[in-house]
Amino acid sequence: MSTAPAAEATAQAVMLPGWRLSARATWALVWLVFYFLPTTINVLSVLSEHKRDGRPIAAWEPMCWEYSSALGGLAALPLVYLGIRRAPGWARAPLRTLGLHLVMMAAYGAVHIGLMMGLRVVVYAAVGGHYHSAGSWADIFLYEFRKDSLTYLIAAAILTMGRQLVRLSRVVALVEAQQAAPVSAPATAPAVVEPPARLELKVGTRRVFVAPEEIIQVSAAGKYVEVMTAERVHLVRRSLADIQSDLPPQLFVRVHRSRLLNRATIQRVDSRPSGDLDITLTTGLTVTASRRYKAELLQA
């Protein structure tokens, strides 16, 4: 459709209808507020309490304590993204999903605590002092890990809900763009050549006939294409564009310059921060879709 490029640009530009920041800028703002707003409040609270109790303290000390924690949390944040992206899903594999999140939670705590303590030691050394931690490293890890577990869960919930809002906003943008498009007078449609009921594939010296609905995906492989069905993969010496012309356009969609997918096999679509997509098929296979073809996929 003629509105696809405009709709895709609109979807990329907004996080929610009426929100003008890009998704990437919005996520950066969300995480900066998430980590640094409570941190700043804590610094001001510590300074206020010491002043009230008549216990003077240099402002850089609570700033060192709190902002080292925030920076460590930001550095560990990609582990939350990794946990969300790699988890197979609670409905499909709850035990594997739980196990992966527990591993990512422990890694998050280790990265956060390690960087936080390291930054404090460096800052104190830079001003000629020595950082004294209360208790042993094991005690510190257990104390901080309880808080890090909660932080990981909250960040994972924010990320999951945010991604759902991004998908919703893109669908809304596409619908609005289609509704705003001017309606032109119907023109005489050219004759359409119906694709064959079965696709003929020349595999070596053999000819194989496959019904289009049996094909899961078609992917380019050099001078060949791989035609995947539930039973096997056929290697055919044809171009991807050539074989696409023989497939029903309402059934197949191009998701990458080197891949076609059967729409009926698409089970789930997950967005990446880069704008690309991860598509999970009914077979359990996950393939990557380029953002160049996102509009065509979302309009399906």
mmCIF file of C-alpha atoms in Angstrom:
data_model
loop_
_atom_site.group_PDB
_atom_site.id
_atom_site.type_symbol
_atom_site.label_atom_id
_atom_site.label_comp_id
_atom_site.label_asym_id
_atom_site.label_seq_id
_atom_site.Cartn_x
_atom_site.Cartn_y
_atom_site.Cartn_z
ATOM 1 C CA MET A 1 0.000 0.000 0.000
ATOM 2 C CA SER A 2 1.136 3.562 -0.607
ATOM 3 C CA THR A 3 0.854 4.410 3.088
ATOM 4 C CA ALA A 4 3.353 1.778 4.221
ATOM 5 C CA PRO A 5 6.527 3.962 4.260
ATOM 6 C CA ALA A 6 4.760 6.811 6.042
ATOM 7 C CA ALA A 7 3.151 4.439 8.512
ATOM 8 C CA GLU A 8 6.456 2.723 9.241
ATOM 9 C CA ALA A 9 8.176 6.082 9.802
ATOM 10 C CA THR A 10 5.406 7.148 12.154
ATOM 11 C CA ALA A 11 5.633 3.882 14.088
ATOM 12 C CA GLN A 12 9.387 4.259 14.489
ATOM 13 C CA ALA A 13 9.079 7.857 15.668
ATOM 14 C CA VAL A 14 6.742 7.334 18.602
ATOM 15 C CA MET A 15 6.529 5.267 21.742
ATOM 16 C CA LEU A 16 2.819 6.000 22.315
ATOM 17 C CA PRO A 17 0.280 7.961 20.265
ATOM 18 C CA GLY A 18 1.157 11.644 20.683
ATOM 19 C CA TRP A 19 4.628 10.924 22.119
ATOM 20 C CA ARG A 20 7.252 12.441 19.853
ATOM 21 C CA LEU A 21 10.452 10.811 21.139
ATOM 22 C CA SER A 22 11.845 7.746 19.415
ATOM 23 C CA ALA A 23 11.592 4.403 21.174
ATOM 24 C CA ARG A 24 15.342 4.374 21.857
ATOM 25 C CA ALA A 25 15.329 7.886 23.354
ATOM 26 C CA THR A 26 12.272 7.034 25.428
ATOM 27 C CA TRP A 27 13.915 3.910 26.854
ATOM 28 C CA ALA A 28 17.036 5.909 27.703
ATOM 29 C CA LEU A 29 14.873 8.429 29.562
ATOM 30 C CA VAL A 30 12.993 5.651 31.392
ATOM 31 C CA TRP A 31 16.162 3.967 32.653
ATOM 32 C CA LEU A 32 17.876 7.233 33.633
ATOM 33 C CA VAL A 33 14.857 8.172 35.730
ATOM 34 C CA PHE A 34 14.573 4.620 37.122
ATOM 35 C CA TYR A 35 18.162 4.543 38.375
ATOM 36 C CA PHE A 36 19.044 8.161 39.095
ATOM 37 C CA LEU A 37 15.876 9.747 40.489
ATOM 38 C CA PRO A 38 15.751 7.529 43.630
ATOM 39 C CA THR A 39 19.529 7.861 43.886
ATOM 40 C CA THR A 40 19.381 11.655 43.950
ATOM 41 C CA ILE A 41 16.593 11.583 46.528
ATOM 42 C CA ASN A 42 18.699 9.253 48.712
ATOM 43 C CA VAL A 43 21.704 11.615 48.506
ATOM 44 C CA LEU A 44 19.597 14.579 49.611
ATOM 45 C CA SER A 45 18.046 12.515 52.417
ATOM 46 C CA VAL A 46 21.464 11.452 53.781
ATOM 47 C CA LEU A 47 22.751 15.034 53.718
ATOM 48 C CA SER A 48 19.586 16.254 55.447
ATOM 49 C CA GLU A 49 19.760 13.585 58.170
ATOM 50 C CA HIS A 50 23.429 14.287 58.949
ATOM 51 C CA LYS A 51 22.771 18.030 59.144
ATOM 52 C CA ARG A 52 19.777 17.481 61.415
ATOM 53 C CA ASP A 53 21.767 15.195 63.753
ATOM 54 C CA GLY A 54 24.781 17.506 63.851
ATOM 55 C CA ARG A 55 27.027 14.975 62.119
ATOM 56 C CA PRO A 56 28.777 16.855 59.308
ATOM 57 C CA ILE A 57 29.570 14.849 56.194
ATOM 58 C CA ALA A 58 31.197 15.776 52.905
ATOM 59 C CA ALA A 59 28.631 15.860 50.080
ATOM 60 C CA TRP A 60 30.811 13.708 47.836
ATOM 61 C CA GLU A 61 30.508 10.678 50.141
ATOM 62 C CA PRO A 62 26.761 9.985 49.839
ATOM 63 C CA MET A 63 27.039 10.923 46.171
ATOM 64 C CA CYS A 64 29.757 8.283 45.796
ATOM 65 C CA TRP A 65 27.676 5.656 47.611
ATOM 66 C CA GLU A 66 24.476 6.252 45.701
ATOM 67 C CA TYR A 67 25.691 7.084 42.200
ATOM 68 C CA SER A 68 28.127 4.149 42.176
ATOM 69 C CA SER A 69 25.090 1.945 42.796
ATOM 70 C CA ALA A 70 23.139 3.611 39.974
ATOM 71 C CA LEU A 71 26.017 3.258 37.516
ATOM 72 C CA GLY A 72 26.454 -0.393 38.460
ATOM 73 C CA GLY A 73 22.746 -0.974 37.878
ATOM 74 C CA LEU A 74 22.880 0.671 34.453
ATOM 75 C CA ALA A 75 25.884 -1.462 33.502
ATOM 76 C CA ALA A 76 23.988 -4.623 34.538
ATOM 77 C CA LEU A 77 20.776 -3.589 32.731
ATOM 78 C CA PRO A 78 21.595 -5.471 29.461
ATOM 79 C CA LEU A 79 21.261 -8.699 31.456
ATOM 80 C CA VAL A 80 17.570 -7.885 31.991
ATOM 81 C CA TYR A 81 17.157 -7.433 28.213
ATOM 82 C CA LEU A 82 18.976 -10.722 27.643
ATOM 83 C CA GLY A 83 16.718 -12.532 30.082
ATOM 84 C CA ILE A 84 13.570 -11.201 28.406
ATOM 85 C CA ARG A 85 14.781 -11.941 24.874
ATOM 86 C CA ARG A 86 16.159 -15.436 25.508
ATOM 87 C CA ALA A 87 13.347 -16.723 27.708
ATOM 88 C CA PRO A 88 11.168 -19.197 25.763
ATOM 89 C CA GLY A 89 8.018 -17.905 27.503
ATOM 90 C CA TRP A 90 6.019 -18.833 30.588
ATOM 91 C CA ALA A 91 3.310 -20.563 28.578
ATOM 92 C CA ARG A 92 5.699 -22.673 26.470
ATOM 93 C CA ALA A 93 8.401 -23.593 28.979
ATOM 94 C CA PRO A 94 7.815 -22.190 32.481
ATOM 95 C CA LEU A 95 10.683 -24.049 34.184
ATOM 96 C CA ARG A 96 13.241 -23.037 31.553
ATOM 97 C CA THR A 97 11.992 -19.449 31.688
ATOM 98 C CA LEU A 98 12.244 -19.396 35.488
ATOM 99 C CA GLY A 99 15.731 -20.931 35.416
ATOM 100 C CA LEU A 100 17.007 -18.422 32.862
ATOM 101 C CA HIS A 101 15.672 -15.469 34.848
ATOM 102 C CA LEU A 102 17.256 -16.789 38.053
ATOM 103 C CA VAL A 103 20.627 -17.061 36.296
ATOM 104 C CA MET A 104 20.271 -13.547 34.834
ATOM 105 C CA MET A 105 19.191 -12.247 38.252
ATOM 106 C CA ALA A 106 22.327 -13.654 39.888
ATOM 107 C CA ALA A 107 24.500 -12.228 37.089
ATOM 108 C CA TYR A 108 22.769 -8.849 37.457
ATOM 109 C CA GLY A 109 23.558 -8.811 41.186
ATOM 110 C CA ALA A 110 27.181 -9.823 40.630
ATOM 111 C CA VAL A 111 27.795 -7.105 38.008
ATOM 112 C CA HIS A 112 25.996 -4.420 40.006
ATOM 113 C CA ILE A 113 27.711 -5.202 43.298
ATOM 114 C CA GLY A 114 31.159 -5.659 41.763
ATOM 115 C CA LEU A 115 31.083 -2.360 39.865
ATOM 116 C CA MET A 116 29.495 -0.478 42.748
ATOM 117 C CA MET A 117 32.137 -1.575 45.256
ATOM 118 C CA GLY A 118 34.950 -1.059 42.758
ATOM 119 C CA LEU A 119 33.851 2.503 41.985
ATOM 120 C CA ARG A 120 33.661 3.337 45.682
ATOM 121 C CA VAL A 121 37.176 2.037 46.315
ATOM 122 C CA VAL A 122 38.525 4.051 43.358
ATOM 123 C CA VAL A 123 36.772 7.303 44.366
ATOM 124 C CA TYR A 124 37.924 7.075 47.985
ATOM 125 C CA ALA A 125 41.475 6.350 46.859
ATOM 126 C CA ALA A 126 41.358 9.333 44.483
ATOM 127 C CA VAL A 127 40.604 11.715 47.375
ATOM 128 C CA GLY A 128 43.251 10.152 49.591
ATOM 129 C CA GLY A 129 40.927 8.052 51.727
ATOM 130 C CA HIS A 130 40.040 4.414 52.171
ATOM 131 C CA TYR A 131 36.586 2.911 51.656
ATOM 132 C CA HIS A 132 35.456 0.821 54.644
ATOM 133 C CA SER A 133 32.582 -1.566 53.946
ATOM 134 C CA ALA A 134 30.426 -2.861 56.761
ATOM 135 C CA GLY A 135 30.803 -6.631 57.059
ATOM 136 C CA SER A 136 32.472 -9.219 54.849
ATOM 137 C CA TRP A 137 32.083 -9.456 51.073
ATOM 138 C CA ALA A 138 29.690 -12.379 51.568
ATOM 139 C CA ASP A 139 27.516 -10.303 53.907
ATOM 140 C CA ILE A 140 27.538 -7.386 51.469
ATOM 141 C CA PHE A 141 26.584 -9.637 48.548
ATOM 142 C CA LEU A 142 23.675 -11.232 50.423
ATOM 143 C CA TYR A 143 22.439 -7.826 51.637
ATOM 144 C CA GLU A 144 22.677 -6.202 48.208
ATOM 145 C CA PHE A 145 21.432 -9.252 46.293
ATOM 146 C CA ARG A 146 18.061 -9.111 48.022
ATOM 147 C CA LYS A 147 17.603 -5.565 46.727
ATOM 148 C CA ASP A 148 19.051 -6.456 43.313
ATOM 149 C CA SER A 149 16.544 -9.306 42.919
ATOM 150 C CA LEU A 150 13.679 -6.875 43.402
ATOM 151 C CA THR A 151 15.298 -4.338 41.057
ATOM 152 C CA TYR A 152 15.714 -7.030 38.378
ATOM 153 C CA LEU A 153 12.048 -8.032 38.658
ATOM 154 C CA ILE A 154 10.828 -4.425 38.476
ATOM 155 C CA ALA A 155 13.076 -3.663 35.479
ATOM 156 C CA ALA A 156 11.880 -6.846 33.720
ATOM 157 C CA ALA A 157 8.248 -5.842 34.325
ATOM 158 C CA ILE A 158 8.873 -2.306 32.995
ATOM 159 C CA LEU A 159 10.627 -3.686 29.925
ATOM 160 C CA THR A 160 7.885 -6.235 29.194
ATOM 161 C CA MET A 161 5.061 -3.700 29.555
ATOM 162 C CA GLY A 162 6.997 -1.104 27.564
ATOM 163 C CA ARG A 163 7.557 -3.487 24.657
ATOM 164 C CA GLN A 164 3.837 -4.260 24.594
ATOM 165 C CA LEU A 165 3.098 -0.521 24.455
ATOM 166 C CA VAL A 166 5.585 -0.091 21.596
ATOM 167 C CA ARG A 167 3.875 -2.841 19.591
ATOM 168 C CA LEU A 168 0.467 -1.324 20.297
ATOM 169 C CA SER A 169 1.642 2.137 19.246
ATOM 170 C CA ARG A 170 2.967 0.787 15.943
ATOM 171 C CA VAL A 171 -0.296 -0.950 15.171
ATOM 172 C CA VAL A 172 -2.216 2.234 16.033
ATOM 173 C CA ALA A 173 0.105 4.312 13.819
ATOM 174 C CA LEU A 174 -0.420 1.944 10.887
ATOM 175 C CA VAL A 175 -4.210 2.010 11.323
ATOM 176 C CA GLU A 176 -4.255 5.819 11.541
ATOM 177 C CA ALA A 177 -2.068 6.122 8.439
ATOM 178 C CA GLN A 178 -4.376 3.809 6.500
ATOM 179 C CA GLN A 179 -7.466 5.723 7.624
ATOM 180 C CA ALA A 180 -5.890 9.059 6.667
ATOM 181 C CA ALA A 181 -4.959 7.896 3.163
ATOM 182 C CA PRO A 182 -7.126 9.426 0.430
ATOM 183 C CA VAL A 183 -9.525 7.023 -1.255
ATOM 184 C CA SER A 184 -8.937 6.987 -4.986
ATOM 185 C CA ALA A 185 -11.428 5.939 -7.612
ATOM 186 C CA PRO A 186 -11.325 2.223 -8.304
ATOM 187 C CA ALA A 187 -9.321 1.388 -11.359
ATOM 188 C CA THR A 188 -9.663 -1.573 -13.591
ATOM 189 C CA ALA A 189 -7.543 -4.247 -12.000
ATOM 190 C CA PRO A 190 -5.046 -5.905 -14.324
ATOM 191 C CA ALA A 191 -5.362 -9.559 -14.946
ATOM 192 C CA VAL A 192 -3.741 -11.510 -12.139
ATOM 193 C CA VAL A 193 -2.033 -14.778 -12.863
ATOM 194 C CA GLU A 194 -3.016 -17.186 -10.126
ATOM 195 C CA PRO A 195 -0.077 -19.086 -8.640
ATOM 196 C CA PRO A 196 -0.094 -22.833 -9.215
ATOM 197 C CA ALA A 197 -1.830 -25.066 -6.687
ATOM 198 C CA ARG A 198 1.486 -26.901 -6.247
ATOM 199 C CA LEU A 199 4.967 -25.494 -6.615
ATOM 200 C CA GLU A 200 7.370 -27.395 -8.843
ATOM 201 C CA LEU A 201 10.898 -27.608 -7.446
ATOM 202 C CA LYS A 202 13.820 -28.921 -9.493
ATOM 203 C CA VAL A 203 16.053 -30.627 -6.955
ATOM 204 C CA GLY A 204 19.046 -31.976 -8.854
ATOM 205 C CA THR A 205 17.666 -34.395 -11.463
ATOM 206 C CA ARG A 206 14.330 -34.760 -9.632
ATOM 207 C CA ARG A 207 11.168 -32.702 -9.750
ATOM 208 C CA VAL A 208 9.402 -32.262 -6.428
ATOM 209 C CA PHE A 209 5.883 -30.874 -6.127
ATOM 210 C CA VAL A 210 5.023 -29.041 -2.902
ATOM 211 C CA ALA A 211 1.781 -27.324 -1.916
ATOM 212 C CA PRO A 212 2.528 -23.669 -0.951
ATOM 213 C CA GLU A 213 0.754 -24.032 2.400
ATOM 214 C CA GLU A 214 3.213 -26.823 3.322
ATOM 215 C CA ILE A 215 6.198 -24.451 2.983
ATOM 216 C CA ILE A 216 7.420 -22.913 6.261
ATOM 217 C CA GLN A 217 10.024 -20.541 4.889
ATOM 218 C CA VAL A 218 12.165 -19.868 1.831
ATOM 219 C CA SER A 219 15.668 -18.480 2.346
ATOM 220 C CA ALA A 220 18.448 -17.487 -0.052
ATOM 221 C CA ALA A 221 21.639 -19.535 -0.022
ATOM 222 C CA GLY A 222 24.036 -18.080 -2.597
ATOM 223 C CA LYS A 223 22.828 -19.092 -6.085
ATOM 224 C CA TYR A 224 20.268 -21.404 -4.496
ATOM 225 C CA VAL A 225 17.241 -21.117 -2.262
ATOM 226 C CA GLU A 226 16.323 -23.410 0.600
ATOM 227 C CA VAL A 227 12.641 -24.340 0.640
ATOM 228 C CA MET A 228 11.777 -25.621 4.120
ATOM 229 C CA THR A 229 8.802 -27.858 4.852
ATOM 230 C CA ALA A 230 7.982 -29.812 7.977
ATOM 231 C CA GLU A 231 9.624 -32.934 6.483
ATOM 232 C CA ARG A 232 12.786 -31.616 4.812
ATOM 233 C CA VAL A 233 14.679 -28.727 3.226
ATOM 234 C CA HIS A 234 14.844 -28.655 -0.581
ATOM 235 C CA LEU A 235 17.850 -26.938 -2.195
ATOM 236 C CA VAL A 236 16.735 -25.385 -5.486
ATOM 237 C CA ARG A 237 18.810 -23.424 -7.999
ATOM 238 C CA ARG A 238 16.522 -20.390 -8.328
ATOM 239 C CA SER A 239 16.539 -16.820 -7.079
ATOM 240 C CA LEU A 240 14.427 -15.777 -4.112
ATOM 241 C CA ALA A 241 12.533 -13.203 -6.209
ATOM 242 C CA ASP A 242 11.797 -15.818 -8.867
ATOM 243 C CA ILE A 243 10.334 -18.324 -6.426
ATOM 244 C CA GLN A 244 8.380 -15.582 -4.640
ATOM 245 C CA SER A 245 6.562 -14.805 -7.878
ATOM 246 C CA ASP A 246 5.239 -18.388 -7.911
ATOM 247 C CA LEU A 247 3.937 -18.248 -4.324
ATOM 248 C CA PRO A 248 0.548 -16.835 -3.217
ATOM 249 C CA PRO A 249 1.256 -13.236 -2.071
ATOM 250 C CA GLN A 250 -1.504 -13.403 0.540
ATOM 251 C CA LEU A 251 0.211 -16.405 2.163
ATOM 252 C CA PHE A 252 3.884 -15.395 2.066
ATOM 253 C CA VAL A 253 5.587 -12.248 3.318
ATOM 254 C CA ARG A 254 9.167 -11.093 2.875
ATOM 255 C CA VAL A 255 10.721 -10.375 6.278
ATOM 256 C CA HIS A 256 14.332 -10.027 5.159
ATOM 257 C CA ARG A 257 16.113 -9.493 1.868
ATOM 258 C CA SER A 258 17.048 -13.188 2.009
ATOM 259 C CA ARG A 259 13.939 -14.746 3.584
ATOM 260 C CA LEU A 260 10.233 -15.344 2.941
ATOM 261 C CA LEU A 261 7.888 -16.646 5.629
ATOM 262 C CA ASN A 262 4.574 -18.425 5.522
ATOM 263 C CA ARG A 263 2.253 -16.127 7.488
ATOM 264 C CA ALA A 264 0.371 -19.109 8.907
ATOM 265 C CA THR A 265 3.540 -20.323 10.686
ATOM 266 C CA ILE A 266 4.153 -17.053 12.567
ATOM 267 C CA GLN A 267 3.401 -17.549 16.259
ATOM 268 C CA ARG A 268 4.980 -14.502 17.939
ATOM 269 C CA VAL A 269 6.732 -11.266 16.936
ATOM 270 C CA ASP A 270 9.147 -9.544 19.363
ATOM 271 C CA SER A 271 10.663 -6.114 18.732
ATOM 272 C CA ARG A 272 14.347 -5.349 19.281
ATOM 273 C CA PRO A 273 15.622 -1.937 20.434
ATOM 274 C CA SER A 274 17.262 -1.605 16.993
ATOM 275 C CA GLY A 275 13.860 -1.809 15.284
ATOM 276 C CA ASP A 276 14.424 -5.308 13.891
ATOM 277 C CA LEU A 277 12.111 -8.156 14.905
ATOM 278 C CA ASP A 278 12.488 -11.675 16.265
ATOM 279 C CA ILE A 279 9.817 -13.958 14.812
ATOM 280 C CA THR A 280 8.999 -17.218 16.559
ATOM 281 C CA LEU A 281 7.433 -19.839 14.277
ATOM 282 C CA THR A 282 5.002 -22.579 15.212
ATOM 283 C CA THR A 283 7.879 -25.033 14.748
ATOM 284 C CA GLY A 284 9.814 -23.357 17.591
ATOM 285 C CA LEU A 285 12.339 -21.810 15.187
ATOM 286 C CA THR A 286 13.181 -18.116 15.712
ATOM 287 C CA VAL A 287 14.210 -15.997 12.702
ATOM 288 C CA THR A 288 15.173 -12.344 12.335
ATOM 289 C CA ALA A 289 13.073 -9.851 10.385
ATOM 290 C CA SER A 290 14.594 -6.643 9.087
ATOM 291 C CA ARG A 291 12.949 -3.345 10.030
ATOM 292 C CA ARG A 292 12.846 -2.540 6.290
ATOM 293 C CA TYR A 293 10.027 -5.088 5.903
ATOM 294 C CA LYS A 294 8.291 -4.381 9.238
ATOM 295 C CA ALA A 295 5.377 -2.422 7.756
ATOM 296 C CA GLU A 296 4.443 -5.226 5.362
ATOM 297 C CA LEU A 297 4.609 -7.761 8.181
ATOM 298 C CA LEU A 298 2.513 -5.681 10.621
ATOM 299 C CA GLN A 299 -0.108 -4.998 7.962
ATOM 300 C CA ALA A 300 -0.659 -8.718 7.510
#
